[in-house]
Amino acid sequence: MTVRFTEVANADPAPQCTHDYQVSCGNCRLNAICLPLALKSEDIDQLDDIIQRGKPLQKSQHLYREGDDFQSVYAVRSGTLKAYKTTDDGREQVTGFYFPGEILGMDGISNNSHASSAKALETSAVCEIPFSSLEKLSTLMPNLQRHFFQLMSREITEDQMLITLLSKNSAEERVTALLLSISSRNARRKLSATQFRLPMSRVDIGNYLGLTVETVSRVFSRLQKMDILRVDNKEIEILDVNELRRLADSMN
Amino acid sequence: MTVRFTEVANADPAPQCTHDYQVSCGNCRLNAICLPLALKSEDIDQLDDIIQRGKPLQKSQHLYREGDDFQSVYAVRSGTLKAYKTTDDGREQVTGFYFPGEILGMDGISNNSHASSAKALETSAVCEIPFSSLEKLSTLMPNLQRHFFQLMSREITEDQMLITLLSKNSAEERVTALLLSISSRNARRKLSATQFRLPMSRVDIGNYLGLTVETVSRVFSRLQKMDILRVDNKEIEILDVNELRRLADSMN
DNA sequence: CGTTCCATTGAGATGTGTCAATTCAAGTGG
DNA sequence: CCACTTGAATTGACACATCTCAATGGAACG
């Protein structure tokens, strides 16, 4: 018995409706959670000028690769991307998932070379923000400088939350924490907080959370048996948010 | 049989020699690895003006606490600090150790409130850099802006390395990776890369690496038995760097 | 010289990894 | 439209690294 939530899950601006390309930050649906936040409208126009809106990325295409020259940071317009590093012995470590309105690529600043790779998990579109222009603009617009400092600082605090999760929490807690994170990021974009489609595979989830696929799968099954979740492949419905929060919060 | 490496380990500018307080970035021994990097000398003077050099912190004193208003970032002048977060259920997660020349506190920028606490592991001295002044100065000095972006970016990439370590690596690999990190940070300050004193407790090491004290202790014992390390409480001597690197690198 | 904190070591418990088999979904080509 | 292939997800059985609990030893300090 397969139930489809496709209608809800795909409420995202799908790349197919390209006739309505966002041509300006000023009228972008996402500008409340993206870069322009806290900028005056004439400043937004200046920012607009440096931003390049590229063609959509197909699923599994790379936005950049580890070691590439660092030129730009990117704002996700639609779709989802994952960032990952390749360890010396060739394994992957997923370091983050990026949803519409979120910025990625900032880890390349320190060495002028990307410290991780970024790959589209589904058809996605991004706004490219050339970093040198952003730097110049930042010296002229203190608000922009501050906003960008804040964005980087948030990346740090989020990484630290993941560190804590990996270091202290059980498989169940890690998975529930990720689900709640995705749920709240959906809510921020005015999408359903309880029904959504996971854009990433079980492998990616496990990799991100420091677990094997099997463990992730078992946790999903367990949560479903407990009537906290309804899982149908990548379609997720949260049936009992409170219980899910309780599980994520910490040891019972 | 207790061997002491104290002379080497304490080669650091100890806080007791306060008669020779650093009064300027220009003549600070650490300026090659600290903020002033890449600044012209007249710029360094300007930076100097905003930096406040406070009194030393005693062991286990806090530099700031989670939730404190964010005012400044800090450069370690001498000693060592640890940063940690307290989880909802009251446990600690150590998120980093900070040695002389390193900057901490940047995770407070995003919310104007410190996301973690910082505590001295031994008597330590820090330079306080008021962030609002740093911001203003950054708009005037593009090099400083860039340098600070880079510092934050490095913090991100370092957190990501820790994420990978926690997610993928065995207890042995985690401990050896930390030892090598401390070793190279010592080398950067022209101290011995093979003999040093660990400023943090086993508990802190375990906490940082997502391991229990007992596991950390067992790893030390095992490495000692393998003649890779000599361990005498907090005094460490690396006997076989290559083998240590090999262990840290990855699965055998 | 006790007290306290930290580190070490042992024995046993357990959560998660590993390996292997099966099912399911989505294409692909005949 | 059906067989076939392929990759993803699930489930089970077992192994093992690390955790937990407990006892001991040692160093620092008043």
Coordinates of C-alpha atoms (C1' of nucleotides) in Angstrom, one line a residue:
Chain A
M1 CA 0.0 0.0 0.0
T2 CA 1.8 3.0 -1.3
V3 CA 0.7 6.5 -0.3
R4 CA 2.0 9.5 -2.2
F5 CA 2.7 12.9 -0.7
T6 CA 4.1 14.2 -3.9
E7 CA 1.9 17.2 -4.2
V8 CA 2.9 18.6 -0.8
A9 CA 6.5 17.6 -1.1
N10 CA 6.9 19.2 -4.5
A11 CA 5.4 22.5 -3.5
D12 CA 9.0 23.8 -3.9
P13 CA 9.7 26.0 -6.9
A14 CA 10.5 23.3 -9.3
P15 CA 13.2 23.9 -11.9
Q16 CA 10.8 23.0 -14.6
C17 CA 9.0 26.3 -14.3
T18 CA 12.0 28.1 -15.8
H19 CA 9.9 30.6 -17.6
D20 CA 9.7 32.5 -14.3
Y21 CA 13.4 32.6 -13.6
Q22 CA 14.2 34.7 -10.5
V23 CA 16.0 37.7 -11.9
S24 CA 16.5 39.6 -8.8
C25 CA 17.0 39.2 -5.1
G26 CA 14.4 41.8 -4.4
N27 CA 11.6 39.7 -5.6
C28 CA 13.0 36.3 -4.7
R29 CA 10.7 34.2 -2.5
L30 CA 13.7 33.2 -0.4
N31 CA 15.2 36.6 0.4
A32 CA 14.0 36.5 3.9
I33 CA 16.3 33.6 4.7
C34 CA 19.0 34.3 2.3
L35 CA 21.7 36.9 1.9
P36 CA 19.8 40.1 1.4
L37 CA 18.3 39.9 4.9
A38 CA 18.9 43.2 6.7
L39 CA 19.9 45.1 3.6
K40 CA 18.2 48.3 2.4
S41 CA 16.6 48.1 -1.0
E42 CA 19.2 50.1 -2.8
D43 CA 21.9 47.9 -1.3
I44 CA 20.0 44.8 -2.5
D45 CA 20.2 46.2 -6.0
Q46 CA 24.0 46.4 -5.8
L47 CA 24.1 42.9 -4.5
D48 CA 21.9 41.8 -7.3
D49 CA 24.4 43.1 -9.8
I50 CA 27.2 40.8 -8.7
I51 CA 25.1 37.7 -8.4
Q52 CA 25.1 35.3 -11.3
R53 CA 22.1 33.0 -11.8
G54 CA 23.3 29.9 -13.5
K55 CA 21.6 27.1 -15.3
P56 CA 20.1 24.3 -13.2
L57 CA 22.3 21.5 -12.0
Q58 CA 21.1 18.0 -12.8
K59 CA 20.9 15.3 -10.1
S60 CA 24.4 14.1 -9.0
Q61 CA 26.2 16.9 -10.9
H62 CA 28.8 18.7 -9.0
L63 CA 28.7 22.4 -8.1
Y64 CA 32.3 22.3 -7.1
R65 CA 34.8 19.7 -6.1
E66 CA 37.3 19.5 -3.2
G67 CA 40.5 21.2 -4.3
D68 CA 38.8 23.4 -6.9
D69 CA 39.9 27.1 -6.9
F70 CA 37.6 29.0 -4.6
Q71 CA 35.8 31.7 -6.5
S72 CA 32.3 32.0 -5.2
V73 CA 29.9 31.0 -2.5
Y74 CA 26.4 29.8 -3.6
A75 CA 22.9 30.3 -2.4
V76 CA 20.5 27.4 -3.1
R77 CA 17.5 28.6 -5.1
S78 CA 15.8 25.3 -5.6
G79 CA 16.5 21.6 -5.0
T80 CA 19.0 20.2 -2.5
L81 CA 22.7 19.7 -2.4
K82 CA 25.1 17.8 -0.2
A83 CA 28.6 18.8 0.8
Y84 CA 31.1 16.1 1.5
K85 CA 34.8 15.5 2.0
T86 CA 36.8 12.6 0.7
T87 CA 39.1 11.1 3.3
D88 CA 42.6 10.0 2.5
D89 CA 41.5 6.4 2.1
G90 CA 38.8 7.3 -0.4
R91 CA 35.7 7.2 1.8
E92 CA 33.2 10.0 1.9
Q93 CA 32.1 12.1 4.8
V94 CA 28.9 14.1 4.2
T95 CA 29.3 17.4 6.1
G96 CA 26.0 19.0 5.3
F97 CA 22.8 19.2 3.3
Y98 CA 21.7 22.5 1.8
F99 CA 18.1 23.5 1.2
P100 CA 16.7 26.5 -0.7
G101 CA 17.8 29.8 0.9
E102 CA 20.9 28.4 2.4
I103 CA 24.5 29.3 1.6
L104 CA 27.3 26.9 0.9
G105 CA 30.9 27.0 -0.1
M106 CA 32.2 29.1 2.7
D107 CA 34.7 26.5 3.7
G108 CA 36.8 27.4 0.7
I109 CA 37.7 30.9 1.9
S110 CA 40.5 29.9 4.2
N111 CA 42.7 28.4 1.5
N112 CA 41.3 29.8 -1.6
S113 CA 40.4 26.3 -2.5
H114 CA 37.2 24.3 -1.7
A115 CA 37.7 22.1 1.3
S116 CA 34.7 19.9 0.3
S117 CA 32.7 18.9 -2.7
A118 CA 29.1 19.9 -3.4
K119 CA 26.8 17.7 -5.4
A120 CA 23.1 18.1 -6.4
L121 CA 20.9 15.5 -4.8
E122 CA 18.1 16.4 -7.3
T123 CA 17.7 19.0 -10.0
S124 CA 18.7 22.2 -8.3
A125 CA 19.4 25.8 -9.1
V126 CA 21.9 28.1 -7.3
C127 CA 22.8 31.7 -7.3
E128 CA 26.5 32.2 -7.6
I129 CA 28.1 35.0 -5.6
P130 CA 31.6 35.8 -6.6
F131 CA 33.5 36.1 -3.4
S132 CA 35.9 38.9 -4.5
S133 CA 32.9 41.1 -5.4
L134 CA 31.2 40.2 -2.2
E135 CA 34.4 41.2 -0.3
K136 CA 34.6 44.6 -2.1
L137 CA 30.9 45.2 -1.5
S138 CA 31.3 44.3 2.1
T139 CA 33.8 47.0 2.8
L140 CA 31.2 49.5 1.4
M141 CA 28.2 48.0 3.1
P142 CA 28.8 47.2 6.8
N143 CA 25.5 45.5 7.0
L144 CA 26.5 43.0 4.4
Q145 CA 29.8 42.4 6.0
R146 CA 28.1 41.8 9.3
H147 CA 25.5 39.5 7.7
F148 CA 28.2 37.4 6.1
F149 CA 30.2 37.2 9.4
Q150 CA 27.0 35.9 10.9
L151 CA 26.4 33.4 8.2
M152 CA 29.8 31.9 8.7
S153 CA 29.4 32.0 12.4
R154 CA 26.1 30.1 12.0
E155 CA 27.9 27.5 10.0
I156 CA 30.3 27.1 12.8
T157 CA 27.7 26.7 15.4
E158 CA 25.8 24.2 13.3
D159 CA 28.9 22.1 12.8
Q160 CA 29.4 22.2 16.5
M161 CA 25.9 20.9 17.0
L162 CA 26.6 18.0 14.6
I163 CA 29.9 17.3 16.5
T164 CA 27.9 17.0 19.8
L165 CA 25.3 14.8 18.0
L166 CA 28.0 12.5 16.7
S167 CA 29.9 12.5 19.9
K168 CA 27.2 11.9 22.4
N169 CA 24.0 10.6 20.9
S170 CA 22.6 7.2 20.0
A171 CA 21.5 6.2 16.5
E172 CA 17.9 7.0 17.3
E173 CA 18.7 10.4 18.6
R174 CA 20.8 11.3 15.6
V175 CA 18.2 10.3 13.1
T176 CA 15.4 12.1 14.9
A177 CA 17.5 15.2 15.2
L178 CA 18.1 15.2 11.5
L179 CA 14.4 14.7 10.8
L180 CA 13.5 17.6 13.1
S181 CA 16.1 19.8 11.5
I182 CA 14.7 19.1 8.0
S183 CA 11.2 19.7 9.4
S184 CA 12.0 23.1 10.8
R185 CA 13.9 24.1 7.7
N186 CA 10.9 23.2 5.7
A187 CA 8.7 25.2 8.0
R188 CA 11.0 28.2 7.5
R189 CA 10.2 28.0 3.8
K190 CA 6.5 27.7 4.6
L191 CA 6.3 24.1 3.6
S192 CA 4.8 21.3 5.6
A193 CA 6.8 20.5 8.8
T194 CA 5.2 17.1 9.1
Q195 CA 5.1 15.7 5.6
F196 CA 8.0 15.9 3.2
R197 CA 10.2 13.9 0.9
L198 CA 13.8 13.2 1.9
P199 CA 16.0 14.4 -0.9
M200 CA 18.9 12.3 0.2
S201 CA 19.5 8.5 0.2
R202 CA 19.7 6.4 3.3
V203 CA 23.4 6.0 2.6
D204 CA 23.8 9.8 2.7
I205 CA 21.9 10.0 5.9
G206 CA 24.0 7.3 7.5
N207 CA 27.1 8.9 6.3
Y208 CA 26.2 12.3 7.6
L209 CA 25.2 10.9 11.0
G210 CA 28.1 8.5 11.4
L211 CA 25.9 5.4 11.0
T212 CA 25.6 2.6 8.6
V213 CA 22.7 2.3 6.1
E214 CA 21.4 -0.6 8.0
T215 CA 21.2 1.2 11.3
V216 CA 19.4 4.1 9.7
S217 CA 17.0 1.8 8.1
R218 CA 16.4 0.0 11.4
V219 CA 15.8 3.3 13.2
F220 CA 13.2 4.3 10.6
S221 CA 11.5 0.9 11.0
R222 CA 11.5 1.2 14.8
L223 CA 10.1 4.8 14.8
Q224 CA 7.4 3.6 12.4
K225 CA 6.5 0.7 14.7
M226 CA 6.2 3.2 17.5
D227 CA 3.7 5.2 15.5
I228 CA 5.9 8.2 15.6
L229 CA 6.7 8.2 11.9
R230 CA 5.2 7.0 8.7
V231 CA 7.9 6.0 6.3
D232 CA 7.4 5.2 2.7
N233 CA 10.8 5.1 1.1
K234 CA 11.8 8.8 1.0
E235 CA 8.3 10.1 1.9
I236 CA 8.2 10.9 5.6
E237 CA 5.2 11.8 7.7
I238 CA 5.8 12.8 11.3
L239 CA 2.8 11.5 13.3
D240 CA 3.9 12.5 16.8
V241 CA 6.2 15.5 16.8
N242 CA 6.3 15.7 20.6
E243 CA 7.4 12.2 21.0
L244 CA 10.0 12.7 18.2
R245 CA 11.3 15.8 20.0
R246 CA 11.5 13.8 23.3
L247 CA 13.6 11.1 21.6
A248 CA 15.9 13.6 19.9
D249 CA 16.4 15.7 23.0
S250 CA 18.4 13.1 24.8
M251 CA 18.8 9.9 26.7
N252 CA 15.5 8.6 28.1
Chain B
M1 CA 60.0 6.0 37.5
T2 CA 58.9 9.5 36.7
V3 CA 60.6 11.4 33.9
R4 CA 59.9 15.2 33.7
F5 CA 59.8 17.2 30.5
T6 CA 58.8 20.3 32.3
E7 CA 61.6 22.5 30.9
V8 CA 60.6 21.8 27.3
A9 CA 56.9 21.9 27.9
N10 CA 57.0 25.2 29.7
A11 CA 59.1 26.9 27.2
D12 CA 55.8 28.8 26.5
P13 CA 55.8 32.5 27.6
A14 CA 54.7 31.7 31.2
P15 CA 52.3 34.2 32.8
Q16 CA 54.7 34.6 35.7
C17 CA 57.1 36.7 33.8
T18 CA 54.6 39.5 33.7
H19 CA 57.3 42.2 33.9
D20 CA 57.6 41.7 30.2
Y21 CA 53.9 42.1 29.2
Q22 CA 53.3 42.1 25.5
V23 CA 52.1 45.6 24.8
S24 CA 51.9 45.5 21.1
C25 CA 51.0 43.1 18.3
G26 CA 54.0 44.4 16.4
N27 CA 56.5 42.8 18.9
C28 CA 54.4 39.8 19.9
R29 CA 56.1 36.5 19.3
L30 CA 52.9 35.1 18.0
N31 CA 52.0 37.6 15.4
A32 CA 53.0 35.3 12.6
I33 CA 50.2 33.0 13.4
C34 CA 47.7 35.4 14.9
L35 CA 45.5 38.2 13.6
P36 CA 48.2 40.7 12.3
L37 CA 49.3 38.2 9.7
A38 CA 49.4 39.9 6.3
L39 CA 49.0 43.4 7.7
K40 CA 51.2 46.4 6.9
S41 CA 52.9 47.8 10.0
E42 CA 50.8 51.0 10.1
D43 CA 47.7 48.8 10.0
I44 CA 49.1 46.7 12.8
D45 CA 49.3 49.8 14.9
Q46 CA 45.6 50.5 14.3
L47 CA 44.8 47.0 15.2
D48 CA 46.9 47.4 18.3
D49 CA 44.8 50.3 19.4
I50 CA 41.6 48.3 19.6
I51 CA 43.0 45.3 21.3
Q52 CA 42.7 45.0 25.1
R53 CA 45.2 43.0 27.0
G54 CA 43.6 41.7 30.1
K55 CA 44.9 40.2 33.3
P56 CA 45.7 36.5 33.2
L57 CA 43.0 33.9 33.7
Q58 CA 43.5 31.4 36.4
K59 CA 43.0 27.7 35.8
S60 CA 39.4 26.7 35.4
Q61 CA 38.3 30.4 35.2
H62 CA 35.8 31.2 32.4
L63 CA 36.6 33.6 29.7
Y64 CA 33.0 33.7 28.7
R65 CA 30.0 31.5 29.1
E66 CA 27.4 30.1 26.8
G67 CA 24.6 32.7 26.5
D68 CA 26.8 35.6 27.5
D69 CA 26.4 38.7 25.3
F70 CA 28.9 38.5 22.5
Q71 CA 31.3 41.5 22.6
S72 CA 34.7 40.3 21.5
V73 CA 36.7 37.6 20.1
Y74 CA 39.9 36.5 21.8
A75 CA 43.4 35.6 20.9
V76 CA 45.3 33.3 23.2
R77 CA 48.6 34.8 24.3
S78 CA 49.7 32.1 26.7
G79 CA 48.2 29.0 28.2
T80 CA 45.4 26.9 26.8
L81 CA 41.6 27.1 26.8
K82 CA 38.9 24.7 26.0
A83 CA 35.5 25.6 24.4
Y84 CA 32.5 23.6 25.3
K85 CA 28.8 23.5 25.0
T86 CA 26.4 22.2 27.6
T87 CA 23.7 19.9 26.2
D88 CA 20.0 20.1 27.3
D89 CA 20.5 17.3 29.7
G90 CA 23.5 19.0 31.4
R91 CA 26.4 17.1 29.8
E92 CA 29.4 18.8 28.3
Q93 CA 30.6 18.7 24.8
V94 CA 34.1 20.0 24.3
T95 CA 34.3 21.6 20.9
G96 CA 37.9 22.8 20.7
F97 CA 41.2 23.4 22.4
Y98 CA 42.9 26.8 21.8
F99 CA 46.6 27.3 22.0
P100 CA 48.7 30.5 21.9
G101 CA 48.2 32.4 18.7
E102 CA 44.7 30.9 18.0
I103 CA 41.5 32.8 18.0
L104 CA 38.3 31.8 19.8
G105 CA 34.8 33.2 20.3
M106 CA 33.8 33.5 16.7
D107 CA 30.8 31.2 17.2
G108 CA 29.1 34.1 19.1
I109 CA 28.8 36.3 16.1
S110 CA 25.7 34.8 14.6
N111 CA 23.4 35.4 17.5
N112 CA 25.3 38.2 19.4
S113 CA 25.5 35.7 22.2
H114 CA 28.2 33.1 22.8
A115 CA 27.2 29.6 21.6
S116 CA 29.7 27.9 23.8
S117 CA 31.7 28.5 27.0
A118 CA 35.4 29.0 27.2
K119 CA 37.5 28.0 30.2
A120 CA 41.2 28.1 31.0
L121 CA 42.8 24.7 31.3
E122 CA 45.8 26.4 33.0
T123 CA 46.9 29.9 33.8
S124 CA 46.4 31.7 30.5
A125 CA 46.4 35.2 29.0
V126 CA 44.3 36.4 26.2
C127 CA 44.1 39.5 24.0
E128 CA 40.5 40.8 23.8
I129 CA 39.4 42.1 20.4
P130 CA 36.1 44.0 20.6
F131 CA 34.2 42.8 17.6
S132 CA 32.5 46.1 16.8
S133 CA 35.8 47.8 16.5
L134 CA 37.1 44.9 14.4
E135 CA 34.2 45.2 12.1
K136 CA 34.7 48.9 11.6
L137 CA 38.4 48.4 11.1
S138 CA 37.7 45.7 8.6
T139 CA 35.7 48.0 6.3
L140 CA 38.7 50.2 6.2
M141 CA 41.3 47.5 5.8
P142 CA 40.3 44.9 3.2
N143 CA 43.3 42.7 4.2
L144 CA 42.0 42.5 7.7
Q145 CA 38.5 41.7 6.5
R146 CA 39.9 39.0 4.3
H147 CA 42.0 37.6 7.1
F148 CA 39.1 37.4 9.4
F149 CA 36.9 35.7 6.8
Q150 CA 39.7 33.2 6.5
L151 CA 40.0 32.6 10.2
M152 CA 36.3 31.8 10.4
S153 CA 36.5 29.6 7.3
R154 CA 39.4 27.7 8.9
E155 CA 37.3 27.2 12.0
I156 CA 34.6 25.7 9.8
T157 CA 37.0 23.3 8.0
E158 CA 38.5 22.3 11.3
D159 CA 35.1 21.5 12.7
Q160 CA 34.4 19.4 9.6
M161 CA 37.6 17.5 10.2
L162 CA 36.5 16.7 13.7
I163 CA 33.1 15.7 12.3
T164 CA 34.8 13.2 10.0
L165 CA 37.0 12.0 12.8
L166 CA 34.0 11.4 15.1
S167 CA 31.9 9.8 12.3
K168 CA 34.4 7.5 10.7
N169 CA 37.4 6.7 12.9
S170 CA 38.2 4.3 15.7
A171 CA 39.2 5.3 19.2
E172 CA 42.9 4.8 18.3
E173 CA 42.6 6.9 15.2
R174 CA 40.9 9.7 17.1
V175 CA 43.5 9.9 19.8
T176 CA 46.4 9.8 17.5
A177 CA 44.9 12.5 15.3
L178 CA 44.6 14.7 18.3
L179 CA 48.1 14.1 19.3
L180 CA 49.4 14.9 15.9
S181 CA 47.3 18.1 15.8
I182 CA 48.8 19.2 19.1
S183 CA 52.2 18.3 17.9
S184 CA 52.0 20.3 14.7
R185 CA 50.5 23.3 16.6
N186 CA 53.4 23.1 18.9
A187 CA 55.8 23.0 16.0
R188 CA 54.2 26.1 14.5
R189 CA 55.1 27.9 17.7
K190 CA 58.7 26.6 17.5
L191 CA 58.2 24.2 20.4
S192 CA 59.0 20.5 20.4
A193 CA 56.8 18.5 18.1
T194 CA 57.7 15.3 19.9
Q195 CA 57.7 16.2 23.6
F196 CA 55.0 18.1 25.3
R197 CA 52.6 18.4 28.2
L198 CA 48.9 17.8 27.5
P199 CA 47.2 20.8 29.1
M200 CA 43.8 19.0 29.2
S201 CA 42.6 16.1 31.3
R202 CA 41.8 12.6 29.9
V203 CA 38.1 13.5 30.5
D204 CA 38.4 16.5 28.3
I205 CA 40.2 14.5 25.6
G206 CA 37.5 11.8 25.7
N207 CA 34.8 14.3 25.7
Y208 CA 36.3 16.1 22.7
L209 CA 36.8 12.9 20.8
G210 CA 33.5 11.3 21.7
L211 CA 35.1 8.6 23.8
T212 CA 35.0 7.6 27.5
V213 CA 38.0 8.3 29.8
E214 CA 38.6 4.7 30.1
T215 CA 38.9 4.2 26.3
V216 CA 41.3 7.1 26.0
S217 CA 43.4 5.7 28.8
R218 CA 43.5 2.3 27.2
V219 CA 44.6 3.8 23.9
F220 CA 47.4 5.6 25.5
S221 CA 48.5 2.4 27.2
R222 CA 48.3 0.4 24.0
L223 CA 50.3 3.1 22.1
Q224 CA 52.9 3.0 24.8
K225 CA 53.1 -0.8 24.7
M226 CA 53.7 -0.5 20.9
D227 CA 56.6 1.8 21.6
I228 CA 55.0 4.6 19.6
L229 CA 54.5 6.8 22.6
R230 CA 55.9 7.4 26.0
V231 CA 53.2 8.5 28.4
D232 CA 53.7 9.8 31.9
N233 CA 50.5 11.2 33.0
K234 CA 50.2 14.4 30.9
E235 CA 53.7 14.3 29.6
I236 CA 53.9 12.9 26.2
E237 CA 56.8 11.8 24.1
I238 CA 56.2 10.7 20.6
L239 CA 58.7 8.0 19.9
D240 CA 57.6 7.0 16.4
V241 CA 56.0 9.8 14.4
N242 CA 55.7 7.8 11.2
E243 CA 53.9 4.9 12.9
L244 CA 51.6 7.4 14.7
R245 CA 50.8 9.1 11.4
R246 CA 50.1 5.7 9.9
L247 CA 47.7 4.9 12.7
A248 CA 45.9 8.2 12.5
D249 CA 45.6 8.2 8.7
S250 CA 43.1 5.5 8.5
M251 CA 42.0 1.9 8.9
N252 CA 44.8 -0.6 8.7
Chain C
dC1 C1' 48.7 12.4 56.2
dG2 C1' 44.4 12.2 54.9
dT3 C1' 41.4 13.9 51.2
dT4 C1' 40.3 14.5 46.6
dC5 C1' 40.8 14.3 42.0
dC6 C1' 42.6 12.0 38.0
dA7 C1' 44.2 8.0 35.6
dT8 C1' 44.6 3.1 34.9
dT9 C1' 43.0 -1.6 34.5
dG10 C1' 39.7 -5.5 34.5
dA11 C1' 35.4 -8.0 33.5
dG12 C1' 31.1 -8.0 31.6
dA13 C1' 27.2 -5.7 28.9
dT14 C1' 25.4 -3.7 24.7
dG15 C1' 24.7 -0.9 20.6
dT16 C1' 26.1 -0.7 16.3
dG17 C1' 28.9 -2.6 12.5
dT18 C1' 29.5 -6.5 9.3
dC19 C1' 28.0 -9.8 6.2
dA20 C1' 24.4 -11.9 3.6
dA21 C1' 19.9 -12.6 1.8
dT22 C1' 15.6 -10.6 0.2
dT23 C1' 12.4 -7.3 -1.4
dC24 C1' 11.2 -3.3 -3.8
dA25 C1' 11.3 0.5 -7.3
dA26 C1' 12.8 2.3 -11.5
dG27 C1' 14.5 2.0 -15.8
dT28 C1' 15.9 -0.3 -20.2
dG29 C1' 15.5 -3.0 -24.2
dG30 C1' 13.4 -6.7 -26.7
Chain D
dC1 C1' 4.0 -4.9 -22.2
dC2 C1' 6.9 -8.0 -20.2
dA3 C1' 11.5 -9.8 -18.8
dC4 C1' 15.8 -8.2 -17.2
dT5 C1' 19.0 -5.4 -14.9
dT6 C1' 20.4 -2.2 -11.5
dG7 C1' 20.5 0.3 -7.4
dA8 C1' 18.3 1.4 -3.0
dA9 C1' 16.1 -0.2 1.2
dT10 C1' 15.0 -3.6 4.5
dT11 C1' 15.7 -7.4 7.6
dG12 C1' 18.2 -11.1 10.2
dA13 C1' 22.2 -13.3 12.5
dC14 C1' 26.4 -12.7 14.5
dA15 C1' 30.8 -10.2 15.8
dC16 C1' 33.2 -6.8 18.0
dA17 C1' 34.6 -2.2 19.6
dT18 C1' 33.5 0.7 23.0
dC19 C1' 30.7 1.6 27.1
dT20 C1' 29.5 0.7 31.9
dC21 C1' 30.5 -0.6 36.3
dA22 C1' 33.8 -1.3 39.8
dA23 C1' 38.2 -1.5 42.0
dT24 C1' 42.9 0.2 42.5
dG25 C1' 46.8 3.2 42.1
dG26 C1' 49.0 7.7 42.0
dA27 C1' 49.6 12.7 42.2
dA28 C1' 48.5 17.1 44.1
dC29 C1' 47.1 19.8 47.9
dG30 C1' 45.9 21.5 52.2

